[in-house]
PDB file of C-alpha atoms in Angstrom:
ATOM      1  CA  MET I   1       0.629 -17.854   7.011  1.00 78.00           C
ATOM      2  CA  ARG I   2       1.321 -19.533   3.286  1.00 87.00           C
ATOM      3  CA  LEU I   3       1.391 -17.420  -0.182  1.00 94.00           C
ATOM      4  CA  LEU I   4       1.081 -18.795  -3.527  1.00 96.00           C
ATOM      5  CA  ILE I   5       3.062 -16.325  -6.523  1.00 97.00           C
ATOM      6  CA  VAL I   6       1.450 -17.298 -10.176  1.00 97.00           C
ATOM      7  CA  GLU I   7       4.380 -14.642 -12.306  1.00 96.00           C
ATOM      8  CA  ASP I   8       5.932 -15.587 -15.383  1.00 94.00           C
ATOM      9  CA  GLU I   9       8.186 -12.589 -14.723  1.00 93.00           C
ATOM     10  CA  LYS I  10      11.339 -15.074 -13.471  1.00 94.00           C
ATOM     11  CA  ARG I  11      13.319 -12.288 -11.463  1.00 94.00           C
ATOM     12  CA  LEU I  12      10.185 -10.616 -10.743  1.00 94.00           C
ATOM     13  CA  ALA I  13       8.293 -13.485  -9.210  1.00 94.00           C
ATOM     14  CA  ASP I  14      11.350 -14.200  -7.124  1.00 93.00           C
ATOM     15  CA  THR I  15      12.260 -11.188  -6.168  1.00 94.00           C
ATOM     16  CA  LEU I  16       9.102 -10.712  -4.617  1.00 94.00           C
ATOM     17  CA  ALA I  17       9.910 -14.637  -2.624  1.00 93.00           C
ATOM     18  CA  LYS I  18      12.706 -13.254  -0.987  1.00 92.00           C
ATOM     19  CA  GLY I  19      10.797 -10.496   0.262  1.00 93.00           C
ATOM     20  CA  LEU I  20       8.160 -12.190   1.383  1.00 93.00           C
ATOM     21  CA  ALA I  21      10.124 -14.373   2.979  1.00 89.00           C
ATOM     22  CA  ALA I  22      12.188 -12.406   5.129  1.00 86.00           C
ATOM     23  CA  GLU I  23       8.250 -11.088   6.271  1.00 85.00           C
ATOM     24  CA  GLY I  24       8.243 -14.363   7.632  1.00 82.00           C
ATOM     25  CA  PHE I  25       5.685 -15.947   4.858  1.00 88.00           C
ATOM     26  CA  ALA I  26       6.209 -19.448   3.272  1.00 86.00           C
ATOM     27  CA  VAL I  27       5.676 -18.841  -0.712  1.00 92.00           C
ATOM     28  CA  ASP I  28       5.538 -20.710  -3.241  1.00 93.00           C
ATOM     29  CA  VAL I  29       5.718 -19.691  -6.968  1.00 95.00           C
ATOM     30  CA  VAL I  30       5.061 -20.867 -10.432  1.00 96.00           C
ATOM     31  CA  HIS I  31       5.298 -19.560 -13.532  1.00 96.00           C
ATOM     32  CA  ASP I  32       2.186 -19.730 -16.114  1.00 95.00           C
ATOM     33  CA  GLY I  33      -1.743 -19.858 -15.613  1.00 95.00           C
ATOM     34  CA  ILE I  34      -1.589 -23.850 -15.601  1.00 96.00           C
ATOM     35  CA  ASP I  35       0.456 -24.716 -12.395  1.00 96.00           C
ATOM     36  CA  GLY I  36      -1.193 -21.643 -10.882  1.00 96.00           C
ATOM     37  CA  LEU I  37      -4.711 -23.363 -10.709  1.00 96.00           C
ATOM     38  CA  HIS I  38      -3.713 -27.037 -10.074  1.00 95.00           C
ATOM     39  CA  CYS I  39      -1.318 -25.742  -7.134  1.00 95.00           C
ATOM     40  CA  ALA I  40      -3.852 -23.185  -5.941  1.00 95.00           C
ATOM     41  CA  SER I  41      -6.812 -26.035  -5.847  1.00 94.00           C
ATOM     42  CA  THR I  42      -4.560 -28.621  -4.295  1.00 91.00           C
ATOM     43  CA  GLY I  43      -2.836 -26.512  -1.607  1.00 88.00           C
ATOM     44  CA  ASP I  44      -3.688 -25.263   1.660  1.00 84.00           C
ATOM     45  CA  TYR I  45      -3.067 -20.930   0.615  1.00 90.00           C
ATOM     46  CA  ASP I  46      -3.968 -18.215   2.658  1.00 88.00           C
ATOM     47  CA  LEU I  47      -3.458 -15.940  -0.415  1.00 94.00           C
ATOM     48  CA  ILE I  48      -3.101 -16.015  -3.566  1.00 97.00           C
ATOM     49  CA  VAL I  49      -0.647 -13.372  -5.706  1.00 97.00           C
ATOM     50  CA  LEU I  50      -1.721 -13.144  -9.933  1.00 96.00           C
ATOM     51  CA  ASP I  51      -0.174 -12.377 -13.160  1.00 93.00           C
ATOM     52  CA  ILE I  52      -3.227 -11.655 -15.323  1.00 91.00           C
ATOM     53  CA  MET I  53      -0.892 -11.877 -18.307  1.00 89.00           C
ATOM     54  CA  LEU I  54      -0.392 -16.115 -17.695  1.00 93.00           C
ATOM     55  CA  PRO I  55       1.023 -18.555 -20.777  1.00 94.00           C
ATOM     56  CA  GLY I  56      -1.355 -21.780 -20.500  1.00 92.00           C
ATOM     57  CA  LEU I  57      -4.189 -19.978 -18.599  1.00 93.00           C
ATOM     58  CA  ASN I  58      -4.667 -16.377 -18.091  1.00 92.00           C
ATOM     59  CA  GLY I  59      -5.366 -14.700 -14.184  1.00 92.00           C
ATOM     60  CA  TYR I  60      -8.884 -14.131 -15.150  1.00 91.00           C
ATOM     61  CA  ARG I  61      -9.371 -17.928 -15.841  1.00 92.00           C
ATOM     62  CA  VAL I  62      -7.741 -18.786 -13.052  1.00 95.00           C
ATOM     63  CA  CYS I  63      -9.486 -16.911 -10.791  1.00 94.00           C
ATOM     64  CA  GLY I  64     -12.644 -17.447 -11.857  1.00 93.00           C
ATOM     65  CA  SER I  65     -12.368 -21.366 -12.289  1.00 94.00           C
ATOM     66  CA  LEU I  66     -11.290 -20.744  -8.828  1.00 94.00           C
ATOM     67  CA  ARG I  67     -14.339 -18.911  -7.688  1.00 92.00           C
ATOM     68  CA  ALA I  68     -16.668 -20.929  -9.869  1.00 92.00           C
ATOM     69  CA  ALA I  69     -14.585 -24.443  -7.736  1.00 93.00           C
ATOM     70  CA  GLY I  70     -16.047 -22.236  -4.906  1.00 91.00           C
ATOM     71  CA  ASP I  71     -12.566 -21.395  -3.300  1.00 92.00           C
ATOM     72  CA  ASP I  72     -12.579 -17.837  -1.703  1.00 88.00           C
ATOM     73  CA  THR I  73      -8.632 -17.838  -0.856  1.00 92.00           C
ATOM     74  CA  PRO I  74      -7.526 -14.307  -1.211  1.00 93.00           C
ATOM     75  CA  VAL I  75      -6.239 -13.153  -4.719  1.00 95.00           C
ATOM     76  CA  LEU I  76      -4.359  -9.789  -5.164  1.00 95.00           C
ATOM     77  CA  MET I  77      -4.036  -9.428  -8.904  1.00 92.00           C
ATOM     78  CA  LEU I  78      -1.093  -7.629 -11.178  1.00 90.00           C
ATOM     79  CA  THR I  79      -1.452  -6.495 -14.544  1.00 81.00           C
ATOM     80  CA  ALA I  80       0.832  -4.765 -16.627  1.00 74.00           C
ATOM     81  CA  LYS I  81      -2.334  -3.096 -18.134  1.00 60.00           C
ATOM     82  CA  ASP I  82      -3.597  -0.066 -16.379  1.00 58.00           C
ATOM     83  CA  GLY I  83      -7.351   0.520 -17.036  1.00 53.00           C
ATOM     84  CA  GLU I  84     -10.447   1.230 -14.923  1.00 49.00           C
ATOM     85  CA  TYR I  85     -12.058  -1.870 -18.017  1.00 46.00           C
ATOM     86  CA  ASP I  86      -8.996  -4.418 -17.331  1.00 58.00           C
ATOM     87  CA  GLU I  87      -9.473  -3.863 -13.152  1.00 56.00           C
ATOM     88  CA  ALA I  88     -13.154  -3.989 -13.305  1.00 60.00           C
ATOM     89  CA  GLU I  89     -12.758  -7.762 -15.359  1.00 63.00           C
ATOM     90  CA  GLY I  90     -10.257  -8.614 -13.024  1.00 57.00           C
ATOM     91  CA  LEU I  91     -12.940  -7.659  -9.892  1.00 65.00           C
ATOM     92  CA  ASP I  92     -15.856  -9.398 -12.048  1.00 70.00           C
ATOM     93  CA  THR I  93     -14.197 -12.669 -12.696  1.00 80.00           C
ATOM     94  CA  GLY I  94     -13.681 -12.683  -8.493  1.00 86.00           C
ATOM     95  CA  ALA I  95     -10.016 -11.005  -7.774  1.00 88.00           C
ATOM     96  CA  ASP I  96     -10.447  -9.068  -3.955  1.00 89.00           C
ATOM     97  CA  ASP I  97      -7.781  -6.722  -4.846  1.00 89.00           C
ATOM     98  CA  TYR I  98      -5.936  -5.202  -8.398  1.00 87.00           C
ATOM     99  CA  LEU I  99      -2.328  -3.464  -8.878  1.00 88.00           C
ATOM    100  CA  SER I 100      -0.552  -2.186 -11.325  1.00 86.00           C
ATOM    101  CA  LYS I 101       2.783  -2.768 -12.753  1.00 86.00           C
ATOM    102  CA  PRO I 102       5.472  -1.313 -12.092  1.00 85.00           C
ATOM    103  CA  PHE I 103       4.108  -1.249  -8.425  1.00 88.00           C
ATOM    104  CA  SER I 104       5.515  -0.573  -5.221  1.00 89.00           C
ATOM    105  CA  TYR I 105       7.155  -3.586  -3.004  1.00 91.00           C
ATOM    106  CA  VAL I 106       5.819  -1.511  -0.300  1.00 90.00           C
ATOM    107  CA  VAL I 107       2.464  -1.092  -1.367  1.00 91.00           C
ATOM    108  CA  LEU I 108       2.244  -4.696  -2.356  1.00 93.00           C
ATOM    109  CA  LEU I 109       3.008  -5.692   0.942  1.00 91.00           C
ATOM    110  CA  ALA I 110       0.656  -3.625   1.995  1.00 88.00           C
ATOM    111  CA  ARG I 111      -2.755  -4.772   0.093  1.00 90.00           C
ATOM    112  CA  ILE I 112      -1.350  -8.494   0.740  1.00 91.00           C
ATOM    113  CA  ARG I 113      -1.734  -7.105   4.949  1.00 86.00           C
ATOM    114  CA  ALA I 114      -4.859  -5.712   4.232  1.00 83.00           C
ATOM    115  CA  LEU I 115      -6.671  -8.715   2.489  1.00 87.00           C
ATOM    116  CA  LEU I 116      -5.012 -11.173   4.615  1.00 82.00           C
ATOM    117  CA  ARG I 117      -6.974  -8.824   8.348  1.00 74.00           C
ATOM    118  CA  ARG I 118      -9.842  -9.646   6.300  1.00 72.00           C
ATOM    119  CA  ARG I 119      -9.615 -13.577   7.090  1.00 65.00           C
ATOM    120  CA  THR I 120      -8.364 -13.267  10.416  1.00 54.00           C
ATOM    121  CA  ARG I 121     -11.387 -14.196  12.577  1.00 47.00           C
ATOM    122  CA  SER I 122     -13.646 -12.038  13.861  1.00 45.00           C
ATOM    123  CA  GLY I 123     -12.266  -9.293  11.763  1.00 48.00           C
ATOM    124  CA  SER I 124     -10.907  -8.280  13.924  1.00 52.00           C
ATOM    125  CA  PRO I 125      -6.028  -7.639  13.027  1.00 65.00           C
ATOM    126  CA  LEU I 126      -5.265  -8.886  16.161  1.00 82.00           C
ATOM    127  CA  LEU I 127      -5.269 -12.821  17.592  1.00 87.00           C
ATOM    128  CA  GLN I 128      -5.919 -12.934  21.422  1.00 90.00           C
ATOM    129  CA  VAL I 129      -4.884 -15.997  23.366  1.00 93.00           C
ATOM    130  CA  GLY I 130      -4.820 -15.100  26.801  1.00 92.00           C
ATOM    131  CA  ASP I 131      -3.002 -12.893  28.049  1.00 93.00           C
ATOM    132  CA  LEU I 132      -0.760 -13.407  24.669  1.00 95.00           C
ATOM    133  CA  THR I 133      -1.657 -10.707  21.223  1.00 93.00           C
ATOM    134  CA  VAL I 134       0.146 -11.400  18.471  1.00 92.00           C
ATOM    135  CA  ASP I 135      -0.836  -9.023  15.498  1.00 88.00           C
ATOM    136  CA  PRO I 136       0.217 -10.121  12.452  1.00 81.00           C
ATOM    137  CA  ASN I 137      -0.608  -6.053  11.013  1.00 75.00           C
ATOM    138  CA  THR I 138       2.240  -4.948  12.526  1.00 79.00           C
ATOM    139  CA  HIS I 139       4.209  -8.494  13.228  1.00 82.00           C
ATOM    140  CA  THR I 140       4.325  -8.434  16.774  1.00 90.00           C
ATOM    141  CA  CYS I 141       3.919 -10.092  19.790  1.00 94.00           C
ATOM    142  CA  ARG I 142       2.774  -8.975  23.293  1.00 94.00           C
ATOM    143  CA  ARG I 143       2.517 -10.959  26.560  1.00 94.00           C
ATOM    144  CA  GLY I 144       0.440  -8.612  28.898  1.00 90.00           C
ATOM    145  CA  GLY I 145       1.502  -5.849  27.160  1.00 87.00           C
ATOM    146  CA  GLN I 146       5.010  -6.722  27.332  1.00 94.00           C
ATOM    147  CA  GLU I 147       6.732  -6.536  24.013  1.00 95.00           C
ATOM    148  CA  VAL I 148       8.518 -10.246  23.382  1.00 96.00           C
ATOM    149  CA  THR I 149      11.023 -10.146  19.939  1.00 94.00           C
ATOM    150  CA  LEU I 150      10.557 -12.660  17.533  1.00 93.00           C
ATOM    151  CA  THR I 151      12.203 -13.714  14.593  1.00 90.00           C
ATOM    152  CA  ALA I 152      10.021 -13.514  11.124  1.00 86.00           C
ATOM    153  CA  LYS I 153       9.867 -17.169  11.382  1.00 88.00           C
ATOM    154  CA  GLU I 154       8.865 -17.756  14.615  1.00 93.00           C
ATOM    155  CA  PHE I 155       6.124 -15.057  14.228  1.00 92.00           C
ATOM    156  CA  ALA I 156       4.615 -17.029  11.139  1.00 89.00           C
ATOM    157  CA  VAL I 157       4.640 -20.092  13.185  1.00 93.00           C
ATOM    158  CA  LEU I 158       3.163 -18.873  16.337  1.00 95.00           C
ATOM    159  CA  GLU I 159       1.062 -16.895  14.279  1.00 91.00           C
ATOM    160  CA  HIS I 160      -0.329 -20.577  12.986  1.00 90.00           C
ATOM    161  CA  LEU I 161      -0.722 -21.717  16.039  1.00 94.00           C
ATOM    162  CA  ALA I 162      -2.927 -18.712  17.130  1.00 93.00           C
ATOM    163  CA  VAL I 163      -5.165 -18.324  14.114  1.00 88.00           C
ATOM    164  CA  ARG I 164      -6.281 -22.191  15.545  1.00 89.00           C
ATOM    165  CA  ALA I 165      -5.744 -21.328  19.280  1.00 91.00           C
ATOM    166  CA  GLY I 166      -7.269 -24.288  20.361  1.00 92.00           C
ATOM    167  CA  GLU I 167      -6.737 -26.823  17.706  1.00 93.00           C
ATOM    168  CA  VAL I 168      -4.386 -29.001  17.544  1.00 94.00           C
ATOM    169  CA  VAL I 169      -1.971 -28.412  14.250  1.00 93.00           C
ATOM    170  CA  SER I 170       0.389 -31.327  13.201  1.00 93.00           C
ATOM    171  CA  LYS I 171       3.745 -30.777  12.558  1.00 90.00           C
ATOM    172  CA  ALA I 172       3.114 -31.368   9.237  1.00 87.00           C
ATOM    173  CA  ASP I 173       0.074 -28.667   8.439  1.00 87.00           C
ATOM    174  CA  ILE I 174       2.940 -26.058   9.852  1.00 88.00           C
ATOM    175  CA  LEU I 175       5.382 -27.087   7.952  1.00 86.00           C
ATOM    176  CA  GLU I 176       3.105 -27.012   4.597  1.00 81.00           C
ATOM    177  CA  HIS I 177       2.086 -23.051   5.666  1.00 81.00           C
ATOM    178  CA  VAL I 178       4.728 -21.971   7.133  1.00 85.00           C
ATOM    179  CA  TRP I 179       7.664 -23.005   5.349  1.00 80.00           C
ATOM    180  CA  ASP I 180       7.378 -23.528   1.531  1.00 68.00           C
ATOM    181  CA  PHE I 181       6.943 -26.530  -1.132  1.00 66.00           C
ATOM    182  CA  ALA I 182      10.733 -26.594  -1.666  1.00 61.00           C
ATOM    183  CA  TYR I 183      11.198 -27.043   1.717  1.00 68.00           C
ATOM    184  CA  ALA I 184      13.328 -30.399   1.520  1.00 63.00           C
ATOM    185  CA  GLY I 185      15.155 -29.792   5.348  1.00 70.00           C
ATOM    186  CA  ASP I 186      14.693 -31.946   8.602  1.00 79.00           C
ATOM    187  CA  PRO I 187      11.087 -32.164   9.578  1.00 77.00           C
ATOM    188  CA  ASN I 188      11.858 -31.838  12.782  1.00 85.00           C
ATOM    189  CA  ILE I 189      12.973 -27.994  12.583  1.00 90.00           C
ATOM    190  CA  VAL I 190       9.025 -27.744  13.710  1.00 92.00           C
ATOM    191  CA  GLU I 191      10.561 -28.411  16.876  1.00 93.00           C
ATOM    192  CA  VAL I 192      13.693 -26.082  17.093  1.00 93.00           C
ATOM    193  CA  TYR I 193      11.069 -23.356  16.690  1.00 94.00           C
ATOM    194  CA  ILE I 194       8.483 -24.797  19.054  1.00 95.00           C
ATOM    195  CA  SER I 195      11.753 -24.483  22.021  1.00 95.00           C
ATOM    196  CA  ALA I 196      12.498 -21.634  20.247  1.00 95.00           C
ATOM    197  CA  LEU I 197       9.149 -19.717  21.286  1.00 96.00           C
ATOM    198  CA  ARG I 198       8.295 -20.881  25.062  1.00 96.00           C
ATOM    199  CA  ARG I 199      11.707 -20.021  26.184  1.00 95.00           C
ATOM    200  CA  LYS I 200      10.362 -16.577  24.214  1.00 96.00           C
ATOM    201  CA  ILE I 201       6.667 -16.294  25.574  1.00 96.00           C
ATOM    202  CA  ASP I 202       6.487 -18.681  28.035  1.00 95.00           C
ATOM    203  CA  ALA I 203       9.686 -19.375  30.374  1.00 94.00           C
ATOM    204  CA  PRO I 204      10.196 -15.389  31.237  1.00 94.00           C
ATOM    205  CA  PHE I 205       6.519 -14.909  32.498  1.00 93.00           C
ATOM    206  CA  ARG I 206       5.497 -18.100  33.846  1.00 92.00           C
ATOM    207  CA  ARG I 207       3.340 -19.359  30.774  1.00 92.00           C
ATOM    208  CA  ARG I 208       2.948 -22.490  30.278  1.00 93.00           C
ATOM    209  CA  SER I 209       0.886 -21.846  26.565  1.00 95.00           C
ATOM    210  CA  ILE I 210       2.160 -23.781  23.734  1.00 95.00           C
ATOM    211  CA  LEU I 211       1.542 -27.655  24.838  1.00 95.00           C
ATOM    212  CA  THR I 212       2.531 -31.056  23.208  1.00 94.00           C
ATOM    213  CA  VAL I 213       0.030 -33.124  22.053  1.00 93.00           C
ATOM    214  CA  ARG I 214       1.664 -36.671  21.864  1.00 91.00           C
ATOM    215  CA  GLY I 215       1.648 -37.842  18.639  1.00 89.00           C
ATOM    216  CA  ALA I 216      -0.319 -35.553  17.266  1.00 91.00           C
ATOM    217  CA  GLY I 217       1.168 -32.044  17.071  1.00 93.00           C
ATOM    218  CA  TYR I 218       0.415 -28.719  18.968  1.00 96.00           C
ATOM    219  CA  ARG I 219      -1.803 -26.697  20.410  1.00 94.00           C
ATOM    220  CA  LEU I 220      -1.757 -23.088  21.592  1.00 96.00           C
ATOM    221  CA  VAL I 221      -4.000 -22.364  24.959  1.00 94.00           C
ATOM    222  CA  ALA I 222      -4.535 -19.031  26.939  1.00 90.00           C
ATOM    223  CA  ASP I 223      -2.449 -20.813  29.754  1.00 78.00           C
ATOM    224  CA  SER I 224      -2.001 -24.228  31.603  1.00 59.00           C
ATOM    225  CA  GLY I 225      -0.688 -22.796  35.045  1.00 56.00           C
TER     226      GLY I 225
END
């Protein structure tokens, strides 16, 4: 899943980005409201972490502009302020949750996962594709009840395919959602992770669930025998 952090405290933003990347998220970071609104409006994000006190445009205006444009991407607002009126204003502009600084990283991560769970299909935190179960909350994967150990990046690729199970997902789409916009490496890295996933979730169980659609991308299916 791909997250956008809009935070002018660069040290905090970088710390959050590194921590979330270690959890398997693709994370983009900008440091002012104008860039934040531009990225949020033109990018495809699963969640936005948005500071209120920003140069250019404050977080209230960024969030309000997104909602006015019909963008319903979950927004978690951060602020150094602490008061019910600040929280109310943030929520009134369309934010989905609110966290006052200083905050625990563990709490931030829990809030992010809770907001993302609301976006999963049928409101369920579990993604089920045949006997393959992907749990975004615990970052665990099971095949027929047996746990399969994946790296954070492997899980992120599988989760993105599972969210769009049955659909063709292009290599570019996987790169955009699982790697951040600063990635300048070989796009064939996607093929490396697809191969790794097949070795872990398919081959040992005599399954063939990650299909290659020539010239288009990949599709996750229940099982093709």
